[in-house]
Coordinates of C-alpha atoms and ligand atoms in Angstrom, one line a residue:
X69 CA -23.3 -16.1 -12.5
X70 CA -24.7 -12.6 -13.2
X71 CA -25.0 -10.9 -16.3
X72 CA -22.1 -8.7 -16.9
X73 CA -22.8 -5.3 -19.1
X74 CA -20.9 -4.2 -22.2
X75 CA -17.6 -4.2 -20.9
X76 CA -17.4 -7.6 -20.3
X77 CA -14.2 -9.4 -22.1
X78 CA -15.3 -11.5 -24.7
X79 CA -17.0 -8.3 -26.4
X80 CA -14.6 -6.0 -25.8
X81 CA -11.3 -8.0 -26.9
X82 CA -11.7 -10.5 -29.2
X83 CA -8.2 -11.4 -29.7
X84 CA -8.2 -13.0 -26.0
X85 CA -11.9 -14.7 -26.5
X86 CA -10.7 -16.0 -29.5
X87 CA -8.0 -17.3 -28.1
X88 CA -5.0 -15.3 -29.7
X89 CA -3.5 -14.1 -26.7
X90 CA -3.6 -16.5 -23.5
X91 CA -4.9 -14.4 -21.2
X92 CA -6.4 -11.0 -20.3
X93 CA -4.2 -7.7 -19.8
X94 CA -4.9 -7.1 -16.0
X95 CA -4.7 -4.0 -14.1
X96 CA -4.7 -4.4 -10.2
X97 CA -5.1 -1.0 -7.9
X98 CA -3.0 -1.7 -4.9
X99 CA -2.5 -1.2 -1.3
X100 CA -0.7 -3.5 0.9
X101 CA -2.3 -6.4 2.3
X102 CA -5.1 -7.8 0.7
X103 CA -4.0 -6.2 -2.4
X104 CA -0.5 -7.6 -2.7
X105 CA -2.4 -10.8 -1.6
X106 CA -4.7 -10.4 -5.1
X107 CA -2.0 -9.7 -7.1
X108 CA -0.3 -12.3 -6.1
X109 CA -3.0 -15.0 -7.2
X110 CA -3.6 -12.9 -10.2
X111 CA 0.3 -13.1 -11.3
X112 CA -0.1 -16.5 -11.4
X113 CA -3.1 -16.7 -14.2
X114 CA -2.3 -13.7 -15.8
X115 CA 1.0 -13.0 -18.1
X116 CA 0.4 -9.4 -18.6
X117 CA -0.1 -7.8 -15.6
X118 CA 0.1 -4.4 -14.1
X119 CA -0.5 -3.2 -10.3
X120 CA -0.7 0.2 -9.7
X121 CA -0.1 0.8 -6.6
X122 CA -0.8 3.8 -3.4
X123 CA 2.2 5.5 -2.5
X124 CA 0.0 8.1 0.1
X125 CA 1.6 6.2 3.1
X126 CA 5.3 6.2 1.9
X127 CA 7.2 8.1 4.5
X128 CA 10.8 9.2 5.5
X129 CA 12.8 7.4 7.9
X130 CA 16.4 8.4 9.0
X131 CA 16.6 9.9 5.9
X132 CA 15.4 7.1 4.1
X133 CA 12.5 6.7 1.7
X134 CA 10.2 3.7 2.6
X135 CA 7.2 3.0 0.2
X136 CA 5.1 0.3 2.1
X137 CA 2.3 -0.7 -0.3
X138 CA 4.5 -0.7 -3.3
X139 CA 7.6 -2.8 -1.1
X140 CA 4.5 -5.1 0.2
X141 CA 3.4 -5.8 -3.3
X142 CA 7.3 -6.3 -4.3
X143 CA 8.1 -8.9 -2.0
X144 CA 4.8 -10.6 -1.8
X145 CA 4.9 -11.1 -5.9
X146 CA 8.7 -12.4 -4.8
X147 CA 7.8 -14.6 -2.9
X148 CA 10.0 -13.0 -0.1
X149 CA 7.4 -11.2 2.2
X150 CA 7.0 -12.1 6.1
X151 CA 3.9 -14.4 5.9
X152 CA 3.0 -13.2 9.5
X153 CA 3.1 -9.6 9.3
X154 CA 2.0 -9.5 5.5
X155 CA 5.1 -7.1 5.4
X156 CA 8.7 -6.9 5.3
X157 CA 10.7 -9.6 4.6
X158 CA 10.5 -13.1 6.0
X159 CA 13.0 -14.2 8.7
X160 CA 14.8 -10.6 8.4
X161 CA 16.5 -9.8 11.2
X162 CA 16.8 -6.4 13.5
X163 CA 20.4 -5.7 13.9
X164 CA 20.2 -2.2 12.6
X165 CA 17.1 -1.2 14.4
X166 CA 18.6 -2.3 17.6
X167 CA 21.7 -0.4 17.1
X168 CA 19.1 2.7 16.6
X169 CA 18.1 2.4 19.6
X170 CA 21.1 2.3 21.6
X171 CA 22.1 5.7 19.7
X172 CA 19.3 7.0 21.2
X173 CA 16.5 7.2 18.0
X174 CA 13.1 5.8 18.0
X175 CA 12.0 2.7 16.3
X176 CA 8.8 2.4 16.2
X177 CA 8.5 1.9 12.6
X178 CA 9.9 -1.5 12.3
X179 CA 12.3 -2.0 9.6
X180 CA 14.3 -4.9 8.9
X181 CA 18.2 -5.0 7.7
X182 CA 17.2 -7.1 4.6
X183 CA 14.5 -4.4 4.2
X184 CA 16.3 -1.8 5.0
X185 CA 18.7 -2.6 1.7
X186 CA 15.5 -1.7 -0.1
X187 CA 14.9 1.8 1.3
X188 CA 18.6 2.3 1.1
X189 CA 19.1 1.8 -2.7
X190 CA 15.7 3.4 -3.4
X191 CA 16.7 6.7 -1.6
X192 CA 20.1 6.7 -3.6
X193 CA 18.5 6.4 -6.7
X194 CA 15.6 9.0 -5.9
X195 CA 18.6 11.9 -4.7
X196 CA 20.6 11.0 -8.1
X197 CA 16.8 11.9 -10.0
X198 CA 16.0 9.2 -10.9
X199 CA 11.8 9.2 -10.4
X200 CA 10.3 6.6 -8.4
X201 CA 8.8 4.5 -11.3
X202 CA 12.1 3.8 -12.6
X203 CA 13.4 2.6 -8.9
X204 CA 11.0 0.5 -8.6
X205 CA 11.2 -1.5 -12.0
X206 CA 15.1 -1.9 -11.1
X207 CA 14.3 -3.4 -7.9
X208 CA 11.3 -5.3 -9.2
X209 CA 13.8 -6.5 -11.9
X210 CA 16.5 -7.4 -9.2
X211 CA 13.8 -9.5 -6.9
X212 CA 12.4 -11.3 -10.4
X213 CA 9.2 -9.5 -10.4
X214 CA 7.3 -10.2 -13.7
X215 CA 4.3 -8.1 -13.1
X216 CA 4.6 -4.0 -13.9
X217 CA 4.5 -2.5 -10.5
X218 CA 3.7 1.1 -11.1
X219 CA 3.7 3.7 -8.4
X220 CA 0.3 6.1 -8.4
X221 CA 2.8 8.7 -9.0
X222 CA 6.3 9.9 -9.0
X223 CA 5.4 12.8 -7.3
X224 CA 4.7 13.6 -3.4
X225 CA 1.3 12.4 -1.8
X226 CA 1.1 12.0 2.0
X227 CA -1.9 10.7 3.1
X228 CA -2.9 12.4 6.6
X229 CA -5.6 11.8 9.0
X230 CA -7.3 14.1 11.3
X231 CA -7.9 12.4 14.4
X232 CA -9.1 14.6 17.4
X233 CA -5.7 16.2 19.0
X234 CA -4.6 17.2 15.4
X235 CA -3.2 15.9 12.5
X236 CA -0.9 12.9 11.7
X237 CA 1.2 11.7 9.0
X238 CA 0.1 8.1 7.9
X239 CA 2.2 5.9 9.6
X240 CA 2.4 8.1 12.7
X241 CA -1.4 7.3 12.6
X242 CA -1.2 3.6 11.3
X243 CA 1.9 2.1 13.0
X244 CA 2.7 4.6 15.8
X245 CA -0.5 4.7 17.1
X246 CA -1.8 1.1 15.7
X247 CA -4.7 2.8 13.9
X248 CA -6.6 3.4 17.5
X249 CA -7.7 7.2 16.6
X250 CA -11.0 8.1 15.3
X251 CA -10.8 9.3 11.6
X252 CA -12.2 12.7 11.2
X253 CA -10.7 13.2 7.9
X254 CA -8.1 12.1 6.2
X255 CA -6.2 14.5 3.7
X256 CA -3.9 13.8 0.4
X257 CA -1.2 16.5 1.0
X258 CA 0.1 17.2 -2.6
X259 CA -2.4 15.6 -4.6
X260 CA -3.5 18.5 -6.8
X261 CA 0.0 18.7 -8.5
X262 CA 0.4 14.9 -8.6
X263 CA 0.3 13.5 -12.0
X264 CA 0.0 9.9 -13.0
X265 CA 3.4 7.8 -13.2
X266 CA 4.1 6.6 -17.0
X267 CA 1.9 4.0 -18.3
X268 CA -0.8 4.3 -15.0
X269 CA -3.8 5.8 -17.5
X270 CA -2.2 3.4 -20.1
X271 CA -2.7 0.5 -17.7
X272 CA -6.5 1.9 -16.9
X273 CA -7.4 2.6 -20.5
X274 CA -5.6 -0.3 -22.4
X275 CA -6.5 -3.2 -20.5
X276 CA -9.2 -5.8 -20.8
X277 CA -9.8 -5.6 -16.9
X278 CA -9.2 -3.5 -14.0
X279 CA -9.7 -5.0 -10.4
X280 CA -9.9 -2.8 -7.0
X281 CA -8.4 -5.1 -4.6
X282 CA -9.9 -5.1 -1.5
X283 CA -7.6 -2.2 0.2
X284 CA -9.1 0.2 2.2
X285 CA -11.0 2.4 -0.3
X286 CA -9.9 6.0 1.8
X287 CA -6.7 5.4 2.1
X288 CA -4.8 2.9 -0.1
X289 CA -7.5 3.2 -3.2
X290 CA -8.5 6.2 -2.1
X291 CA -5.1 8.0 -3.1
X292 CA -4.6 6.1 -6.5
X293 CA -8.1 7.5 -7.8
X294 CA -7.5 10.9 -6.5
X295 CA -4.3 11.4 -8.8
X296 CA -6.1 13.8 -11.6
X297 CA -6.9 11.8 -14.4
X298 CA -7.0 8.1 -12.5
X299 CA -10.7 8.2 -11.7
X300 CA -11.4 9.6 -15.0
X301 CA -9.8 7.1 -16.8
X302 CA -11.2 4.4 -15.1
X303 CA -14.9 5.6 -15.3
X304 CA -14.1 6.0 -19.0
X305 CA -12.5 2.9 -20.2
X306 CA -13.5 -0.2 -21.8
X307 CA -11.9 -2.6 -19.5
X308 CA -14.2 -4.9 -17.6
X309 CA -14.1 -3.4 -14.1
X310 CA -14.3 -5.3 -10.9
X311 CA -13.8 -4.7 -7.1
X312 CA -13.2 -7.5 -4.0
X313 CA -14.9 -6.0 -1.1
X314 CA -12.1 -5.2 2.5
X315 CA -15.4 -5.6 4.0
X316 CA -16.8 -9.0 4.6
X317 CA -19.7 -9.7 7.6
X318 CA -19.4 -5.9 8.9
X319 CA -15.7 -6.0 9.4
X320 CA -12.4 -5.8 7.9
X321 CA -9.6 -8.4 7.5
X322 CA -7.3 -6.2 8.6
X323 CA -6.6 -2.5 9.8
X324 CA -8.9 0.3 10.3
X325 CA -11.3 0.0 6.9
X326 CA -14.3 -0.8 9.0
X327 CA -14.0 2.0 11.6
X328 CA -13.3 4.7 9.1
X329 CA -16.6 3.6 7.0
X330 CA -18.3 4.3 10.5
X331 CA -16.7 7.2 11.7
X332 CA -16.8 9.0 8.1
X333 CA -20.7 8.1 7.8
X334 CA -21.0 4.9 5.3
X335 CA -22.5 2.1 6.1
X336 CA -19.8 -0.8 7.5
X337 CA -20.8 -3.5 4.7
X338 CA -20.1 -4.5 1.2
X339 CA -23.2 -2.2 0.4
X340 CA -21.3 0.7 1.5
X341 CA -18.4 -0.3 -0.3
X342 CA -20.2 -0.2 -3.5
X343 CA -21.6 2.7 -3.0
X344 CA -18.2 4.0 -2.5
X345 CA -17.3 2.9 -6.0
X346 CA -20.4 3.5 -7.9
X347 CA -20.0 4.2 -11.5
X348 CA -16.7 3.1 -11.3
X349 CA -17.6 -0.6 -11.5
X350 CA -19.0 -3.4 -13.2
X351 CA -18.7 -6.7 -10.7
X352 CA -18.2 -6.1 -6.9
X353 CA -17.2 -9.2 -5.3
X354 CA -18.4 -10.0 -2.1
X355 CA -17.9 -12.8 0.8
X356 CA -20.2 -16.0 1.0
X357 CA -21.1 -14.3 4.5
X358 CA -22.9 -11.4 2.6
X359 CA -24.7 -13.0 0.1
X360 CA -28.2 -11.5 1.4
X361 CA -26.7 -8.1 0.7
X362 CA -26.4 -8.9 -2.8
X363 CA -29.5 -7.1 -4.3
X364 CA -28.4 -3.8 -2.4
X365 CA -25.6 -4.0 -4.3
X366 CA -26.9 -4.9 -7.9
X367 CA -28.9 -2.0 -6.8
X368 CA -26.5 0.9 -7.5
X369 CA -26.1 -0.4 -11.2
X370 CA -23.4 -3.5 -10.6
X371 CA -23.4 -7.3 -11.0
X372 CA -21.9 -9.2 -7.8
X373 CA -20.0 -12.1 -7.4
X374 CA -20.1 -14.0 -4.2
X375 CA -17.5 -16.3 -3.4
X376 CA -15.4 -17.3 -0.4
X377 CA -12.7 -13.8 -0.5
X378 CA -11.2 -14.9 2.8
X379 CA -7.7 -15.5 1.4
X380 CA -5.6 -18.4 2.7
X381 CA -2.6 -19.5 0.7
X382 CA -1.3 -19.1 -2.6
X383 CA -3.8 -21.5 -4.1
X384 CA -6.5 -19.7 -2.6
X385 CA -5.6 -16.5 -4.3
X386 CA -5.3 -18.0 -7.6
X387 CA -8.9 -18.9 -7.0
X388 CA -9.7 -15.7 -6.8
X389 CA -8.3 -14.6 -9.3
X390 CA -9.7 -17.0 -11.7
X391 CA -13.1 -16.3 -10.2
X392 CA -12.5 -12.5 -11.4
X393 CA -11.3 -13.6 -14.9
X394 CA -14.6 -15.7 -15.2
X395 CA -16.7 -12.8 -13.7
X396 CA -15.2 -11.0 -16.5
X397 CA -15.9 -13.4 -19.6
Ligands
FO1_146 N1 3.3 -2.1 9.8 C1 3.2 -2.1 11.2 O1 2.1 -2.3 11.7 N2 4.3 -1.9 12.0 C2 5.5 -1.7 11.5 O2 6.5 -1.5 12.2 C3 5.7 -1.6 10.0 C4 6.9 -1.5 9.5 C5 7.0 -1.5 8.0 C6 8.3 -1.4 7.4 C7 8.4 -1.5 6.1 C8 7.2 -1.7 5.3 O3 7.3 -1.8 3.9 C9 6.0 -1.8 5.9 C10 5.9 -1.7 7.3 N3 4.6 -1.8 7.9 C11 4.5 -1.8 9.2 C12 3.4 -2.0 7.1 C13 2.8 -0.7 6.6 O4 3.3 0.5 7.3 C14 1.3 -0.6 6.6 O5 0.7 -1.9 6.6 C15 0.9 0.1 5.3 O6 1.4 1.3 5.2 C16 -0.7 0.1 5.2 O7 -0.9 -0.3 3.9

């Protein structure tokens, strides 16, 4: 077990070391997948827990506004998200989608009728102006959500990519054209004027640890840090601050992490990774598979854990997730 620096727990918060509280305040940065997978394992050690989460790839659908990441997150903590897909909901069926396409619209973004209640109620809620951070509480309160699920931001982001024959809106890039582009550039349209959601510098600044889950650092961790004052406040606080590397034995889990490291000039490894979030951290965790890259990493002023980050099941998250807590204390 490495040595962790000064902001390790037990110096920092000596009501949990000494055992007055049960467990560490936890802030989780968010996308979809392996995220929601983290905070999943994390919501079962941890009673105070807060994911913030990347609302660049929420887009507009029939009128409707769909927030991927933050819905992912939502139904996985609910125990409600497709298992296969890692989103949507589980057994949901297509009734509505199908009768979409006989009136002649496209559906390439594939949203479920169960889903689809979601987006509905959301959008409602948004035109009677009622901000995004508030929707979400009421639906994470409706599914039985314990965790805080916090949106980056109540205001408009729209994460774009440049690929070569122009620009494309997020999911255009990710689900209508499965991510096959190469990434020139990728753009956070609105992100000047965007200002942290209530309690998301709280949530940095007040907790004993922050974890980066391993999301794709340009764009679902990307985004969150970009907000003015998110980066700030985590390379100020006193939280313990840990990342899980997306990359594990030169390639991603899932999606199009490992090609954008390449195509925007990092290195395709946990190294590159780290250098991504240098200064920002304390721990990087890394896969068994690159444990020889571990002094590259302690290299740019960060312990590493290596463990198996692979996540399976339920169980297998919670390991995790105790495996950060221990990093931490
Ligand atoms: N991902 C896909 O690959 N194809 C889809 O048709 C799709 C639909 C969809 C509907 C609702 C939702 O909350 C998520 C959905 N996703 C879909 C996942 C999502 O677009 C991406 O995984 C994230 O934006 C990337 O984090």
């Amino acid at each position: 077990m490495p040595a962790v620096r000064s902001r390790a727990l037990a110096h920092r918060r000596a009501p949990y070391a000494a055992g007055v509280r049960t467990s560490p305040t936890v802030t989780l940065l968010s996308g979809g997948g392996g995220g929601a997978k983290l905070a999943q394992g994390l919501a079962r050690v941890v009673d105070d827990l807060t994911v913030v989460v990347n609302t660049g790839d929420d887009a507009v659908l029939y009128g409707l506004s769909v927030s991927p990441d933050l819905d992912t997150v939502m139904y996985t903590l609910a125990g409600l998200v497709d298992p296969r897909a890692g989103w949507g909901i589980d057994g949901d069926t297509h009734a509505t989608l199908e009768a979409m396409a006989r009136l002649g619209e496209d559906t390439w973004f594939s949203l479920g009728d169960r889903d689809l209640a979601t987006h509905i109620l959301r959008t409602a809620r948004l035109h009677a102006g009622a901000p995004l951070s508030e929707v979400t509480a009421q639906l994470c309160a409706a599914l039985g959500v314990r965790a805080r699920l916090l949106p980056m931001t109540d205001d408009r982001v729209a994460t774009q990519v440049d690929v070569a024959d122009g620009r494309l809106g997020f999911q255009e890039y990710f689900v209508g054209r499965r991510h096959r582009d190469e990434v020139l550039g990728v753009v956070l349209d609105g992100i000047e004027l965007a200002r942290p959601a209530p309690g998301v510098l709280a949530a940095l600044t007040e907790a004993d640890m922050v974890v980066i889950g391993p999301s794709n650092p340009f764009v679902s961790i990307g985004p969150i840090l970009a907000v003015p004052g998110v980066r700030e406040a985590l390379a100020g606080t006193q939280a313990h601050r840990a990342a899980v590397s997306p990359i594990v034995g030169g390639q991603a889990l899932k999606g199009p992490a490992a090609a954008m490291l390449a195509a925007l000039g990092h290195e395709v490894s946990a190294v590159g990774v780290a250098r991504l979030y240098a200064g920002l951290l304390d721990v990087l965790v890394i896969d068994e598979q690159d444990r020889l890259l571990a002094p590259a990493v302690e290299a740019l002023g960060m312990s590493v854990v290596v463990t198996q980050t692979v996540l399976g099941g339920p169980e297998d998250r919670e390991r995790l997730a105790r495996e950060l807590l221990d990093a931490a204390s």
